[in-house]
Amino acid sequence: SGDLQLMINKACANTEIWVAQGTYQSSGTGFVLKNDLKISGGFPNVGSPIFVDRNPNSYPTILSGNNTRRVFYNNYPPTNPLTSSAILDGFTITEGNFGNGAGMYNANASPTLKNLIFLNNNSTGNGGAMYNAASNPLIIDCQFIENTANNGGAISNASISTPSIVNSLFVENTAISSGGAI
């Protein structure tokens, strides 16, 4: 399917979605992650790939806001939060453009984020790549490159957010007011 959000919405709990190389545009408020679902990018777009065929460097899978909208909007109520069972692995998140969290907005949302590249996202508010409100995402082996915001060029944290950042790289992120990276 070319409609990633439709596949996320239809996926059963404890399953995986494998996404072929290519560019997928967010729509509406942005893509929304879901508990108990692993979404993996980096698969070839021909044949019937198996997991060992996955290579995000050779088969880039791009999730884009097309410089007109946010890429991800994970806004959950405190009584039913997004947990670390929501896994996003092997994508480039780019060209998000919005107020807070142009690449990814997390409110009561603590997904597991692995092998992601947040590239060239622009927030007119806080968190060019990512904005966290009452959220504690686990960020592993990610890159934050050339994101911009008023505060927190790459990441902005509010409302007692404490993301865990492991083995990740921050390069040339810019903030107009404070926190070029975080």
mmCIF file of C-alpha atoms in Angstrom:
data_model
loop_
_atom_site.group_PDB
_atom_site.id
_atom_site.type_symbol
_atom_site.label_atom_id
_atom_site.label_comp_id
_atom_site.label_asym_id
_atom_site.label_seq_id
_atom_site.Cartn_x
_atom_site.Cartn_y
_atom_site.Cartn_z
ATOM 1 C CA SER A 1 0.000 0.000 0.000
ATOM 2 C CA GLY A 2 1.138 3.553 -0.579
ATOM 3 C CA ASP A 3 -0.930 4.688 2.428
ATOM 4 C CA LEU A 4 1.243 4.099 5.499
ATOM 5 C CA GLN A 5 -1.265 5.535 7.982
ATOM 6 C CA LEU A 6 -3.979 3.220 6.679
ATOM 7 C CA MET A 7 -1.669 0.249 7.266
ATOM 8 C CA ILE A 8 -0.908 1.478 10.799
ATOM 9 C CA ASN A 9 -4.606 1.886 11.536
ATOM 10 C CA LYS A 10 -5.445 -1.614 10.240
ATOM 11 C CA ALA A 11 -2.525 -3.419 11.910
ATOM 12 C CA CYS A 12 -3.318 -5.875 14.675
ATOM 13 C CA ALA A 13 -1.518 -5.730 18.009
ATOM 14 C CA ASN A 14 1.923 -7.345 18.232
ATOM 15 C CA THR A 15 2.563 -7.219 14.493
ATOM 16 C CA GLU A 16 5.074 -5.506 12.243
ATOM 17 C CA ILE A 17 4.778 -3.276 9.205
ATOM 18 C CA TRP A 18 7.647 -3.441 6.710
ATOM 19 C CA VAL A 19 7.954 -0.334 4.562
ATOM 20 C CA ALA A 20 9.654 -0.348 1.160
ATOM 21 C CA GLN A 21 12.077 2.322 0.052
ATOM 22 C CA GLY A 22 10.473 5.475 -1.254
ATOM 23 C CA THR A 23 8.945 8.685 0.029
ATOM 24 C CA TYR A 24 5.700 8.692 1.994
ATOM 25 C CA GLN A 25 3.911 12.000 2.638
ATOM 26 C CA SER A 26 2.146 12.673 5.913
ATOM 27 C CA SER A 27 -1.350 14.070 5.675
ATOM 28 C CA GLY A 28 -3.757 15.827 8.009
ATOM 29 C CA THR A 29 -2.036 16.350 11.355
ATOM 30 C CA GLY A 30 0.674 13.764 10.521
ATOM 31 C CA PHE A 31 1.365 10.063 10.907
ATOM 32 C CA VAL A 32 0.252 8.583 14.247
ATOM 33 C CA LEU A 33 2.060 5.660 15.923
ATOM 34 C CA LYS A 34 0.201 2.881 17.709
ATOM 35 C CA ASN A 35 0.956 0.701 20.750
ATOM 36 C CA ASP A 36 2.149 -2.885 20.227
ATOM 37 C CA LEU A 37 3.267 -2.193 16.662
ATOM 38 C CA LYS A 38 6.760 -2.181 15.131
ATOM 39 C CA ILE A 39 7.201 -0.212 11.901
ATOM 40 C CA SER A 40 10.453 -0.897 10.041
ATOM 41 C CA GLY A 41 11.755 0.922 6.974
ATOM 42 C CA GLY A 42 14.565 0.073 4.586
ATOM 43 C CA PHE A 43 13.166 -2.741 2.479
ATOM 44 C CA PRO A 44 13.650 -3.064 -1.297
ATOM 45 C CA ASN A 45 10.531 -2.188 -3.293
ATOM 46 C CA VAL A 46 10.751 -5.205 -5.601
ATOM 47 C CA GLY A 47 10.142 -8.907 -5.128
ATOM 48 C CA SER A 48 9.130 -10.483 -1.837
ATOM 49 C CA PRO A 49 11.732 -9.294 0.672
ATOM 50 C CA ILE A 50 12.520 -11.070 3.898
ATOM 51 C CA PHE A 51 13.859 -9.309 6.988
ATOM 52 C CA VAL A 52 17.519 -9.961 6.133
ATOM 53 C CA ASP A 53 16.993 -7.916 2.924
ATOM 54 C CA ARG A 54 16.358 -4.831 5.054
ATOM 55 C CA ASN A 55 19.010 -2.122 4.705
ATOM 56 C CA PRO A 56 17.920 1.474 5.446
ATOM 57 C CA ASN A 57 21.160 2.825 3.922
ATOM 58 C CA SER A 58 20.648 1.016 0.604
ATOM 59 C CA TYR A 59 16.844 1.327 0.558
ATOM 60 C CA PRO A 60 16.046 4.704 2.154
ATOM 61 C CA THR A 61 12.516 5.078 3.406
ATOM 62 C CA ILE A 62 11.549 8.721 3.769
ATOM 63 C CA LEU A 63 8.632 10.096 5.752
ATOM 64 C CA SER A 64 8.019 13.703 4.719
ATOM 65 C CA GLY A 65 5.883 16.643 5.741
ATOM 66 C CA ASN A 66 6.556 18.207 2.330
ATOM 67 C CA ASN A 67 7.487 21.484 4.108
ATOM 68 C CA THR A 68 3.772 22.107 4.712
ATOM 69 C CA ARG A 69 2.866 20.001 7.771
ATOM 70 C CA ARG A 70 4.161 17.975 10.694
ATOM 71 C CA VAL A 71 5.454 14.442 9.981
ATOM 72 C CA PHE A 72 4.283 12.671 13.210
ATOM 73 C CA TYR A 73 1.567 13.718 15.666
ATOM 74 C CA ASN A 74 1.460 11.394 18.663
ATOM 75 C CA ASN A 75 -1.000 13.172 20.943
ATOM 76 C CA TYR A 76 -2.406 10.741 23.510
ATOM 77 C CA PRO A 77 -4.482 11.253 26.668
ATOM 78 C CA PRO A 78 -2.698 10.666 30.002
ATOM 79 C CA THR A 79 -5.087 7.794 30.748
ATOM 80 C CA ASN A 80 -4.113 5.911 27.571
ATOM 81 C CA PRO A 81 -0.520 6.893 26.632
ATOM 82 C CA LEU A 82 1.614 5.694 23.752
ATOM 83 C CA THR A 83 4.241 3.358 25.247
ATOM 84 C CA SER A 84 7.636 1.966 24.266
ATOM 85 C CA SER A 85 5.766 -0.907 22.553
ATOM 86 C CA ALA A 86 5.315 1.518 19.629
ATOM 87 C CA ILE A 87 8.567 1.088 17.690
ATOM 88 C CA LEU A 88 9.729 3.122 14.693
ATOM 89 C CA ASP A 89 12.977 1.866 13.120
ATOM 90 C CA GLY A 90 14.948 2.747 9.987
ATOM 91 C CA PHE A 91 13.427 5.917 8.490
ATOM 92 C CA THR A 92 14.385 9.442 7.491
ATOM 93 C CA ILE A 93 11.929 11.986 8.920
ATOM 94 C CA THR A 94 12.235 15.175 6.930
ATOM 95 C CA GLU A 95 10.644 18.401 5.741
ATOM 96 C CA GLY A 96 8.306 18.723 8.705
ATOM 97 C CA ASN A 97 7.098 22.285 9.141
ATOM 98 C CA PHE A 98 4.866 23.254 12.065
ATOM 99 C CA GLY A 99 4.659 25.144 15.374
ATOM 100 C CA ASN A 100 5.885 22.613 17.968
ATOM 101 C CA GLY A 101 7.538 19.360 16.919
ATOM 102 C CA ALA A 102 7.766 19.672 13.152
ATOM 103 C CA GLY A 103 9.303 16.209 12.737
ATOM 104 C CA MET A 104 7.551 14.511 15.665
ATOM 105 C CA TYR A 105 5.162 15.778 18.326
ATOM 106 C CA ASN A 106 4.820 13.564 21.414
ATOM 107 C CA ALA A 107 2.267 14.274 24.150
ATOM 108 C CA ASN A 108 1.879 11.434 26.661
ATOM 109 C CA ALA A 109 3.782 9.441 24.071
ATOM 110 C CA SER A 110 6.987 7.509 24.773
ATOM 111 C CA PRO A 111 7.748 5.437 21.661
ATOM 112 C CA THR A 112 10.959 3.549 20.930
ATOM 113 C CA LEU A 113 12.797 5.327 18.106
ATOM 114 C CA LYS A 114 15.705 3.496 16.458
ATOM 115 C CA ASN A 115 17.978 4.147 13.491
ATOM 116 C CA LEU A 116 16.157 7.317 12.468
ATOM 117 C CA ILE A 117 17.462 10.403 10.716
ATOM 118 C CA PHE A 118 15.639 13.634 11.576
ATOM 119 C CA LEU A 119 16.710 15.909 8.734
ATOM 120 C CA ASN A 120 15.766 19.470 7.852
ATOM 121 C CA ASN A 121 12.618 19.891 9.949
ATOM 122 C CA ASN A 122 11.549 23.456 10.793
ATOM 123 C CA SER A 123 9.467 24.486 13.807
ATOM 124 C CA THR A 124 8.219 28.027 14.272
ATOM 125 C CA GLY A 125 7.914 27.191 17.982
ATOM 126 C CA ASN A 126 9.754 24.493 19.924
ATOM 127 C CA GLY A 127 11.516 21.314 18.815
ATOM 128 C CA GLY A 128 12.445 21.356 15.143
ATOM 129 C CA ALA A 129 12.860 17.585 14.993
ATOM 130 C CA MET A 130 10.932 16.568 18.127
ATOM 131 C CA TYR A 131 8.753 18.104 20.820
ATOM 132 C CA ASN A 132 8.024 16.085 23.968
ATOM 133 C CA ALA A 133 5.298 16.977 26.487
ATOM 134 C CA ALA A 134 4.910 14.550 29.406
ATOM 135 C CA SER A 135 6.769 12.049 27.207
ATOM 136 C CA ASN A 136 9.860 9.892 27.632
ATOM 137 C CA PRO A 137 10.801 8.410 24.249
ATOM 138 C CA LEU A 138 13.723 6.004 23.985
ATOM 139 C CA ILE A 139 15.992 7.315 21.208
ATOM 140 C CA ILE A 140 18.649 4.848 19.988
ATOM 141 C CA ASP A 141 21.180 5.278 17.159
ATOM 142 C CA CYS A 142 19.422 8.331 15.718
ATOM 143 C CA GLN A 143 20.768 11.370 13.894
ATOM 144 C CA PHE A 144 19.436 14.923 14.207
ATOM 145 C CA ILE A 145 20.752 16.983 11.302
ATOM 146 C CA GLU A 146 20.016 20.589 10.261
ATOM 147 C CA ASN A 147 16.742 21.017 12.165
ATOM 148 C CA THR A 148 15.619 24.491 13.255
ATOM 149 C CA ALA A 149 13.254 25.981 15.830
ATOM 150 C CA ASN A 150 12.782 28.992 18.040
ATOM 151 C CA ASN A 151 13.804 26.832 21.055
ATOM 152 C CA GLY A 152 15.407 23.394 20.864
ATOM 153 C CA GLY A 153 16.606 23.155 17.285
ATOM 154 C CA ALA A 154 16.565 19.356 17.454
ATOM 155 C CA ILE A 155 14.561 18.469 20.605
ATOM 156 C CA SER A 156 12.439 20.463 23.023
ATOM 157 C CA ASN A 157 11.157 18.929 26.265
ATOM 158 C CA ALA A 158 8.256 20.225 28.374
ATOM 159 C CA SER A 159 5.955 19.010 31.144
ATOM 160 C CA ILE A 160 8.457 16.731 32.879
ATOM 161 C CA SER A 161 9.724 14.966 29.766
ATOM 162 C CA THR A 162 12.901 12.929 30.099
ATOM 163 C CA PRO A 163 13.822 11.159 26.875
ATOM 164 C CA SER A 164 16.617 8.601 26.969
ATOM 165 C CA ILE A 165 19.114 9.295 24.191
ATOM 166 C CA VAL A 166 21.613 6.516 23.381
ATOM 167 C CA ASN A 167 24.415 6.610 20.794
ATOM 168 C CA SER A 168 22.856 9.443 18.806
ATOM 169 C CA LEU A 169 24.345 12.315 16.822
ATOM 170 C CA PHE A 170 23.390 16.022 16.695
ATOM 171 C CA VAL A 171 24.778 18.018 13.749
ATOM 172 C CA GLU A 172 24.147 21.668 12.776
ATOM 173 C CA ASN A 173 20.799 22.100 14.516
ATOM 174 C CA THR A 174 19.838 25.735 15.108
ATOM 175 C CA ALA A 175 17.621 27.611 17.551
ATOM 176 C CA ILE A 176 16.741 31.287 17.237
ATOM 177 C CA SER A 177 16.332 31.773 20.991
ATOM 178 C CA SER A 178 17.839 28.883 23.012
ATOM 179 C CA GLY A 179 19.048 25.303 22.808
ATOM 180 C CA GLY A 180 20.567 24.700 19.381
ATOM 181 C CA ALA A 181 20.404 20.941 19.924
ATOM 182 C CA ILE A 182 18.181 20.403 22.995
#
